[in-house]
Amino acid sequence: MTSDDVALVVVSYGSSGLLATNLPRTVGDSGVRVVVVDSYSDAAERAAVTRLAADRGWDLLAPDTNVGFGGGSNLGAAHALSAGSRVLVFLNPDAWTDPAGLVALASAARSGERVLAAPQILRPDGDVYSRGLTYLHRADGTMSGRRTAPDDVPWLSGACLAVGAELWAELGGFDEDYFLYWEDVDLSWRALALGARLEVVDGAHVVHDEGGTQESRGRAKSETYYRYDIRNRMLFAAKNLGPADVRRWRRTLPRAARAVALRGGRRQFVEGLAPWRGVTRGVLEALRAGPPGRL
């Protein structure tokens, strides 16, 4: 693999420490262009990322606000493509692979086929978190690692995802309406609608410390996590599914919101108001999300 047409795009938000640890061991001496998009969190973090990028020779984009995962990814991709990159590999700050894995992912995306490529995802202890494909159950909007019905839809995690420039242009990038969470489900859905293929690359794996970029304590999740994970389930349905599906997903919204809330455990709800705010806002915004669905 030549490295001059491959770009590794990473969206950071308060993640300078993770960047310093995870990007060097991912890129190694491959020469792959690294594009860091630092969504603004505070002045100290911006200064830390700026120093790190200068020291490592990374391209840094520094928007004045938090532009979200999809918005940041789109900014980084546009920069990389304008600099001549033909393959984009997106990676979360709290995830890492090795140069061989990076090569394998980029090679799959440059194969000439219309393909979204992703690795197997491991937990920090080496256990398998995801074998690559996750299935969205169209019946109720839940997820699992296996297909349970013919109309279940596979998708690839944005924690690490590779795509060629041509397919990226066809897709128009991530849908920025999501801001955070579910934009990878939406991208996979739209790729399949275009006739593209989702591929899990044999031999490539990423270690993902899920939640490493969240402002949370222990098992608890952030207010932002609850808000957007709950909201975006219904936003996806409103954008992509028919009216009957949307109505069915809305009926199961209380159950879905409760399941998301309990991912952070019960204790958090007696220790502060932030989880309550996140869940409440997510539910209210989910009820208002988009049109009533289209065929």
mmCIF file of C-alpha atoms in Angstrom:
data_model
loop_
_atom_site.group_PDB
_atom_site.id
_atom_site.type_symbol
_atom_site.label_atom_id
_atom_site.label_comp_id
_atom_site.label_asym_id
_atom_site.label_seq_id
_atom_site.Cartn_x
_atom_site.Cartn_y
_atom_site.Cartn_z
ATOM 1 C CA MET A 1 0.000 0.000 0.000
ATOM 2 C CA THR A 2 1.198 3.495 -0.770
ATOM 3 C CA SER A 3 0.336 5.915 1.971
ATOM 4 C CA ASP A 4 0.110 9.194 0.100
ATOM 5 C CA ASP A 5 -3.544 8.722 -0.820
ATOM 6 C CA VAL A 6 -4.821 7.427 2.543
ATOM 7 C CA ALA A 7 -6.036 9.692 5.348
ATOM 8 C CA LEU A 8 -6.882 8.781 8.924
ATOM 9 C CA VAL A 9 -9.621 11.148 10.141
ATOM 10 C CA VAL A 10 -10.181 11.527 13.893
ATOM 11 C CA VAL A 11 -12.761 13.800 15.535
ATOM 12 C CA SER A 12 -11.690 14.885 19.006
ATOM 13 C CA TYR A 13 -13.594 16.531 21.839
ATOM 14 C CA GLY A 14 -11.536 16.910 24.994
ATOM 15 C CA SER A 15 -9.464 13.910 23.920
ATOM 16 C CA SER A 16 -5.859 15.089 23.655
ATOM 17 C CA GLY A 17 -4.649 12.371 26.023
ATOM 18 C CA LEU A 18 -6.317 9.659 23.954
ATOM 19 C CA LEU A 19 -4.904 11.089 20.732
ATOM 20 C CA ALA A 20 -1.389 11.075 22.155
ATOM 21 C CA THR A 21 -1.702 7.405 23.113
ATOM 22 C CA ASN A 22 -3.769 5.879 20.329
ATOM 23 C CA LEU A 23 -2.813 7.602 17.080
ATOM 24 C CA PRO A 24 0.952 6.930 17.092
ATOM 25 C CA ARG A 25 0.486 3.182 17.579
ATOM 26 C CA THR A 26 -2.204 3.122 14.908
ATOM 27 C CA VAL A 27 -0.190 4.945 12.247
ATOM 28 C CA GLY A 28 3.328 3.824 13.155
ATOM 29 C CA ASP A 29 5.712 4.701 10.342
ATOM 30 C CA SER A 30 3.161 4.079 7.595
ATOM 31 C CA GLY A 31 3.217 7.699 6.461
ATOM 32 C CA VAL A 32 -0.572 7.879 6.366
ATOM 33 C CA ARG A 33 -1.900 11.440 6.554
ATOM 34 C CA VAL A 34 -3.536 12.109 9.929
ATOM 35 C CA VAL A 35 -6.324 14.681 10.055
ATOM 36 C CA VAL A 36 -7.513 15.677 13.529
ATOM 37 C CA VAL A 37 -10.695 17.719 13.858
ATOM 38 C CA ASP A 38 -10.778 19.247 17.333
ATOM 39 C CA SER A 39 -14.312 20.259 18.228
ATOM 40 C CA TYR A 40 -13.916 23.071 20.726
ATOM 41 C CA SER A 41 -14.234 22.094 24.385
ATOM 42 C CA ASP A 42 -12.026 24.626 26.206
ATOM 43 C CA ALA A 43 -8.908 26.728 25.694
ATOM 44 C CA ALA A 44 -6.546 24.375 27.529
ATOM 45 C CA GLU A 45 -7.651 21.377 25.486
ATOM 46 C CA ARG A 46 -7.372 23.323 22.242
ATOM 47 C CA ALA A 47 -3.819 24.324 23.159
ATOM 48 C CA ALA A 48 -2.903 20.724 24.031
ATOM 49 C CA VAL A 49 -4.233 19.355 20.734
ATOM 50 C CA THR A 50 -2.516 22.145 18.788
ATOM 51 C CA ARG A 51 0.860 21.300 20.379
ATOM 52 C CA LEU A 52 0.344 17.600 19.796
ATOM 53 C CA ALA A 53 -0.548 18.037 16.133
ATOM 54 C CA ALA A 54 2.450 20.290 15.539
ATOM 55 C CA ASP A 55 4.821 17.846 17.228
ATOM 56 C CA ARG A 56 3.458 14.831 15.332
ATOM 57 C CA GLY A 57 2.979 16.488 11.942
ATOM 58 C CA TRP A 58 -0.778 15.945 11.910
ATOM 59 C CA ASP A 59 -3.162 18.159 9.979
ATOM 60 C CA LEU A 60 -5.352 20.017 12.490
ATOM 61 C CA LEU A 61 -8.761 21.532 11.863
ATOM 62 C CA ALA A 62 -9.962 23.636 14.764
ATOM 63 C CA PRO A 63 -13.614 24.736 14.514
ATOM 64 C CA ASP A 64 -14.758 27.304 17.058
ATOM 65 C CA THR A 65 -17.640 25.139 18.295
ATOM 66 C CA ASN A 66 -18.489 21.503 18.917
ATOM 67 C CA VAL A 67 -19.532 20.371 15.443
ATOM 68 C CA GLY A 68 -20.435 16.811 16.443
ATOM 69 C CA PHE A 69 -19.146 13.517 15.112
ATOM 70 C CA GLY A 70 -20.769 13.696 11.698
ATOM 71 C CA GLY A 71 -19.920 17.355 11.158
ATOM 72 C CA GLY A 72 -16.336 16.872 12.282
ATOM 73 C CA SER A 73 -15.917 13.762 10.133
ATOM 74 C CA ASN A 74 -17.217 15.626 7.102
ATOM 75 C CA LEU A 75 -14.816 18.517 7.725
ATOM 76 C CA GLY A 76 -11.881 16.136 8.065
ATOM 77 C CA ALA A 77 -12.862 14.183 4.976
ATOM 78 C CA ALA A 78 -13.215 17.322 2.856
ATOM 79 C CA HIS A 79 -9.759 18.472 3.953
ATOM 80 C CA ALA A 80 -8.196 15.086 3.220
ATOM 81 C CA LEU A 81 -9.798 14.782 -0.195
ATOM 82 C CA SER A 82 -8.722 18.288 -1.152
ATOM 83 C CA ALA A 83 -5.161 17.286 -0.226
ATOM 84 C CA GLY A 84 -5.288 14.310 -2.590
ATOM 85 C CA SER A 85 -6.422 11.442 -0.380
ATOM 86 C CA ARG A 86 -8.497 8.766 -2.107
ATOM 87 C CA VAL A 87 -9.227 6.527 0.877
ATOM 88 C CA LEU A 88 -10.645 7.707 4.194
ATOM 89 C CA VAL A 89 -10.332 5.774 7.447
ATOM 90 C CA PHE A 90 -12.377 7.182 10.335
ATOM 91 C CA LEU A 91 -11.308 6.292 13.869
ATOM 92 C CA ASN A 92 -12.596 7.268 17.313
ATOM 93 C CA PRO A 93 -10.041 8.842 19.678
ATOM 94 C CA ASP A 94 -10.729 6.063 22.210
ATOM 95 C CA ALA A 95 -9.910 3.343 19.676
ATOM 96 C CA TRP A 96 -6.714 2.069 18.101
ATOM 97 C CA THR A 97 -5.464 -0.494 15.653
ATOM 98 C CA ASP A 98 -1.950 -1.160 14.355
ATOM 99 C CA PRO A 99 -0.343 -0.227 11.025
ATOM 100 C CA ALA A 100 -1.145 -3.663 9.578
ATOM 101 C CA GLY A 101 -4.810 -3.246 10.464
ATOM 102 C CA LEU A 102 -4.814 0.234 8.985
ATOM 103 C CA VAL A 103 -3.298 -1.133 5.764
ATOM 104 C CA ALA A 104 -5.899 -3.907 5.561
ATOM 105 C CA LEU A 105 -8.799 -1.505 6.035
ATOM 106 C CA ALA A 106 -7.492 0.983 3.486
ATOM 107 C CA SER A 107 -6.837 -1.810 0.994
ATOM 108 C CA ALA A 108 -10.414 -3.075 1.308
ATOM 109 C CA ALA A 109 -11.791 0.396 0.663
ATOM 110 C CA ARG A 110 -9.535 0.963 -2.337
ATOM 111 C CA SER A 111 -10.408 -2.381 -3.955
ATOM 112 C CA GLY A 112 -12.357 -0.671 -6.710
ATOM 113 C CA GLU A 113 -15.649 -1.967 -5.390
ATOM 114 C CA ARG A 114 -18.264 0.191 -3.703
ATOM 115 C CA VAL A 115 -17.652 -0.907 -0.146
ATOM 116 C CA LEU A 116 -17.753 0.345 3.409
ATOM 117 C CA ALA A 117 -15.115 -1.584 5.360
ATOM 118 C CA ALA A 118 -14.744 -2.061 9.098
ATOM 119 C CA PRO A 119 -12.757 -4.271 11.486
ATOM 120 C CA GLN A 120 -13.740 -6.566 14.294
ATOM 121 C CA ILE A 121 -13.962 -4.537 17.508
ATOM 122 C CA LEU A 122 -12.352 -5.736 20.733
ATOM 123 C CA ARG A 123 -12.647 -4.535 24.306
ATOM 124 C CA PRO A 124 -9.451 -3.421 26.080
ATOM 125 C CA ASP A 125 -9.239 -6.834 27.792
ATOM 126 C CA GLY A 126 -9.216 -8.560 24.396
ATOM 127 C CA ASP A 127 -12.759 -9.900 24.495
ATOM 128 C CA VAL A 128 -14.834 -9.410 21.362
ATOM 129 C CA TYR A 129 -17.154 -6.428 21.612
ATOM 130 C CA SER A 130 -18.439 -6.719 18.053
ATOM 131 C CA ARG A 131 -17.604 -9.144 15.253
ATOM 132 C CA GLY A 132 -18.171 -6.280 12.856
ATOM 133 C CA LEU A 133 -21.759 -6.218 11.712
ATOM 134 C CA THR A 134 -24.541 -5.178 14.046
ATOM 135 C CA TYR A 135 -28.173 -5.672 13.050
ATOM 136 C CA LEU A 136 -30.920 -3.104 13.402
ATOM 137 C CA HIS A 137 -34.235 -4.853 13.966
ATOM 138 C CA ARG A 138 -36.733 -2.999 11.847
ATOM 139 C CA ALA A 139 -39.630 -4.335 13.900
ATOM 140 C CA ASP A 140 -38.816 -2.182 16.946
ATOM 141 C CA GLY A 141 -35.495 -0.349 16.468
ATOM 142 C CA THR A 142 -33.472 -2.571 18.798
ATOM 143 C CA MET A 143 -29.990 -3.881 17.987
ATOM 144 C CA SER A 144 -28.150 -7.174 18.262
ATOM 145 C CA GLY A 145 -25.173 -8.996 16.831
ATOM 146 C CA ARG A 146 -27.215 -11.384 14.711
ATOM 147 C CA ARG A 147 -30.021 -11.293 12.205
ATOM 148 C CA THR A 148 -33.362 -12.374 13.668
ATOM 149 C CA ALA A 149 -35.738 -11.414 10.845
ATOM 150 C CA PRO A 150 -35.421 -11.088 7.046
ATOM 151 C CA ASP A 151 -35.817 -7.306 7.135
ATOM 152 C CA ASP A 152 -33.137 -6.725 9.790
ATOM 153 C CA VAL A 153 -30.580 -4.222 8.507
ATOM 154 C CA PRO A 154 -26.808 -4.627 9.004
ATOM 155 C CA TRP A 155 -24.624 -1.660 9.843
ATOM 156 C CA LEU A 156 -20.963 -0.916 10.585
ATOM 157 C CA SER A 157 -19.737 1.081 13.554
ATOM 158 C CA GLY A 158 -18.265 4.526 12.991
ATOM 159 C CA ALA A 159 -15.702 3.716 15.691
ATOM 160 C CA CYS A 160 -13.575 2.612 12.741
ATOM 161 C CA LEU A 161 -14.741 2.764 9.163
ATOM 162 C CA ALA A 162 -12.991 2.928 5.788
ATOM 163 C CA VAL A 163 -14.427 4.223 2.529
ATOM 164 C CA GLY A 164 -13.136 5.237 -0.876
ATOM 165 C CA ALA A 165 -13.485 8.757 -2.209
ATOM 166 C CA GLU A 166 -15.999 7.833 -4.923
ATOM 167 C CA LEU A 167 -18.470 6.119 -2.596
ATOM 168 C CA TRP A 168 -18.032 8.892 -0.026
ATOM 169 C CA ALA A 169 -19.009 11.421 -2.683
ATOM 170 C CA GLU A 170 -22.071 9.369 -3.633
ATOM 171 C CA LEU A 171 -23.132 9.195 0.007
ATOM 172 C CA GLY A 172 -22.570 12.882 0.627
ATOM 173 C CA GLY A 173 -20.800 12.070 3.901
ATOM 174 C CA PHE A 174 -22.430 11.654 7.292
ATOM 175 C CA ASP A 175 -25.816 13.227 7.931
ATOM 176 C CA GLU A 176 -25.016 16.060 10.330
ATOM 177 C CA ASP A 177 -28.569 16.216 11.679
ATOM 178 C CA TYR A 178 -27.661 13.393 14.081
ATOM 179 C CA PHE A 179 -24.778 15.330 15.708
ATOM 180 C CA LEU A 180 -23.755 12.274 17.745
ATOM 181 C CA TYR A 181 -24.786 8.583 17.584
ATOM 182 C CA TRP A 182 -26.750 6.741 14.893
ATOM 183 C CA GLU A 183 -25.027 8.557 12.027
ATOM 184 C CA ASP A 184 -23.098 5.340 11.278
ATOM 185 C CA VAL A 185 -26.372 3.377 11.156
ATOM 186 C CA ASP A 186 -27.725 5.969 8.737
ATOM 187 C CA LEU A 187 -24.568 5.910 6.567
ATOM 188 C CA SER A 188 -24.664 2.106 6.333
ATOM 189 C CA TRP A 189 -28.376 2.198 5.445
ATOM 190 C CA ARG A 190 -27.768 4.712 2.662
ATOM 191 C CA ALA A 191 -24.751 2.767 1.363
ATOM 192 C CA LEU A 192 -26.847 -0.384 1.050
ATOM 193 C CA ALA A 193 -29.574 1.621 -0.710
ATOM 194 C CA LEU A 194 -26.954 2.685 -3.274
ATOM 195 C CA GLY A 195 -25.979 -0.932 -3.866
ATOM 196 C CA ALA A 196 -22.721 -0.737 -1.935
ATOM 197 C CA ARG A 197 -21.449 -3.601 0.201
ATOM 198 C CA LEU A 198 -20.619 -3.694 3.915
ATOM 199 C CA GLU A 199 -17.452 -5.678 4.578
ATOM 200 C CA VAL A 200 -15.805 -6.812 7.803
ATOM 201 C CA VAL A 201 -12.102 -7.090 6.987
ATOM 202 C CA ASP A 202 -10.521 -10.382 7.983
ATOM 203 C CA GLY A 203 -7.445 -9.893 10.126
ATOM 204 C CA ALA A 204 -8.221 -6.294 11.042
ATOM 205 C CA HIS A 205 -9.266 -5.432 14.560
ATOM 206 C CA VAL A 206 -9.656 -2.301 16.624
ATOM 207 C CA VAL A 207 -9.447 -2.041 20.387
ATOM 208 C CA HIS A 208 -12.210 0.288 21.552
ATOM 209 C CA ASP A 209 -12.462 1.653 25.070
ATOM 210 C CA GLU A 210 -16.138 2.476 24.563
ATOM 211 C CA GLY A 211 -17.100 5.663 26.326
ATOM 212 C CA GLY A 212 -13.520 6.824 26.730
ATOM 213 C CA THR A 213 -14.455 10.161 25.159
ATOM 214 C CA GLN A 214 -17.490 10.741 27.381
ATOM 215 C CA GLU A 215 -17.655 12.974 30.410
ATOM 216 C CA SER A 216 -18.851 10.253 32.751
ATOM 217 C CA ARG A 217 -18.010 8.569 36.033
ATOM 218 C CA GLY A 218 -17.546 4.834 36.200
ATOM 219 C CA ARG A 219 -20.400 3.042 34.503
ATOM 220 C CA ALA A 220 -22.543 6.170 34.198
ATOM 221 C CA LYS A 221 -22.941 7.779 30.789
ATOM 222 C CA SER A 222 -22.992 11.452 29.946
ATOM 223 C CA GLU A 223 -26.072 13.616 29.610
ATOM 224 C CA THR A 224 -25.160 14.051 25.944
ATOM 225 C CA TYR A 225 -25.099 10.290 25.456
ATOM 226 C CA TYR A 226 -28.634 9.817 26.745
ATOM 227 C CA ARG A 227 -30.052 12.744 24.825
ATOM 228 C CA TYR A 228 -28.733 11.843 21.394
ATOM 229 C CA ASP A 229 -28.957 8.062 21.603
ATOM 230 C CA ILE A 230 -32.655 8.290 22.504
ATOM 231 C CA ARG A 231 -33.444 11.144 20.112
ATOM 232 C CA ASN A 232 -31.609 9.744 17.106
ATOM 233 C CA ARG A 233 -33.362 6.400 17.111
ATOM 234 C CA MET A 234 -36.556 8.210 16.137
ATOM 235 C CA LEU A 235 -34.716 10.628 13.856
ATOM 236 C CA PHE A 236 -33.376 7.659 11.889
ATOM 237 C CA ALA A 237 -36.853 6.171 11.612
ATOM 238 C CA ALA A 238 -38.362 9.470 10.481
ATOM 239 C CA LYS A 239 -35.675 9.928 7.821
ATOM 240 C CA ASN A 240 -35.530 6.411 6.447
ATOM 241 C CA LEU A 241 -38.589 4.306 7.260
ATOM 242 C CA GLY A 242 -42.249 4.292 6.305
ATOM 243 C CA PRO A 243 -45.117 5.646 8.422
ATOM 244 C CA ALA A 244 -46.046 2.220 9.845
ATOM 245 C CA ASP A 245 -42.469 1.670 11.062
ATOM 246 C CA VAL A 246 -42.326 5.146 12.584
ATOM 247 C CA ARG A 247 -45.571 4.588 14.465
ATOM 248 C CA ARG A 248 -44.350 1.231 15.748
ATOM 249 C CA TRP A 249 -41.026 2.679 16.909
ATOM 250 C CA ARG A 250 -42.815 5.547 18.658
ATOM 251 C CA ARG A 251 -44.972 3.074 20.580
ATOM 252 C CA THR A 252 -41.819 1.387 21.864
ATOM 253 C CA LEU A 253 -40.054 4.674 22.689
ATOM 254 C CA PRO A 254 -40.577 4.417 26.491
ATOM 255 C CA ARG A 255 -39.071 0.943 26.546
ATOM 256 C CA ALA A 256 -36.186 1.988 24.305
ATOM 257 C CA ALA A 257 -35.456 5.096 26.403
ATOM 258 C CA ARG A 258 -35.427 3.038 29.595
ATOM 259 C CA ALA A 259 -32.986 0.559 28.068
ATOM 260 C CA VAL A 260 -30.628 3.381 27.060
ATOM 261 C CA ALA A 261 -30.894 5.022 30.484
ATOM 262 C CA LEU A 262 -30.050 1.818 32.342
ATOM 263 C CA ARG A 263 -26.818 1.324 30.414
ATOM 264 C CA GLY A 264 -25.297 3.686 32.957
ATOM 265 C CA GLY A 265 -26.748 1.872 35.961
ATOM 266 C CA ARG A 266 -29.389 2.945 38.453
ATOM 267 C CA ARG A 267 -27.188 4.731 40.985
ATOM 268 C CA GLN A 268 -26.553 7.727 38.721
ATOM 269 C CA PHE A 269 -30.242 8.677 38.902
ATOM 270 C CA VAL A 270 -30.031 9.276 42.635
ATOM 271 C CA GLU A 271 -26.689 11.080 42.454
ATOM 272 C CA GLY A 272 -27.513 13.959 40.121
ATOM 273 C CA LEU A 273 -29.878 15.586 37.676
ATOM 274 C CA ALA A 274 -27.786 15.249 34.516
ATOM 275 C CA PRO A 275 -29.026 11.747 33.548
ATOM 276 C CA TRP A 276 -32.635 12.832 34.110
ATOM 277 C CA ARG A 277 -32.104 15.889 31.914
ATOM 278 C CA GLY A 278 -30.493 13.839 29.156
ATOM 279 C CA VAL A 279 -33.194 11.181 29.095
ATOM 280 C CA THR A 280 -36.046 13.704 29.287
ATOM 281 C CA ARG A 281 -34.640 15.876 26.548
ATOM 282 C CA GLY A 282 -33.947 12.845 24.377
ATOM 283 C CA VAL A 283 -37.516 11.580 24.700
ATOM 284 C CA LEU A 284 -39.066 15.000 23.984
ATOM 285 C CA GLU A 285 -36.860 15.518 20.936
ATOM 286 C CA ALA A 286 -37.546 11.971 19.741
ATOM 287 C CA LEU A 287 -41.257 12.679 19.771
ATOM 288 C CA ARG A 288 -40.663 15.752 17.602
ATOM 289 C CA ALA A 289 -38.059 14.145 15.324
ATOM 290 C CA GLY A 290 -38.660 14.808 11.668
ATOM 291 C CA PRO A 291 -41.607 14.043 9.427
ATOM 292 C CA PRO A 292 -43.985 11.139 10.125
ATOM 293 C CA GLY A 293 -41.885 8.862 7.944
ATOM 294 C CA ARG A 294 -41.671 8.260 4.233
ATOM 295 C CA LEU A 295 -41.903 5.175 2.066
#
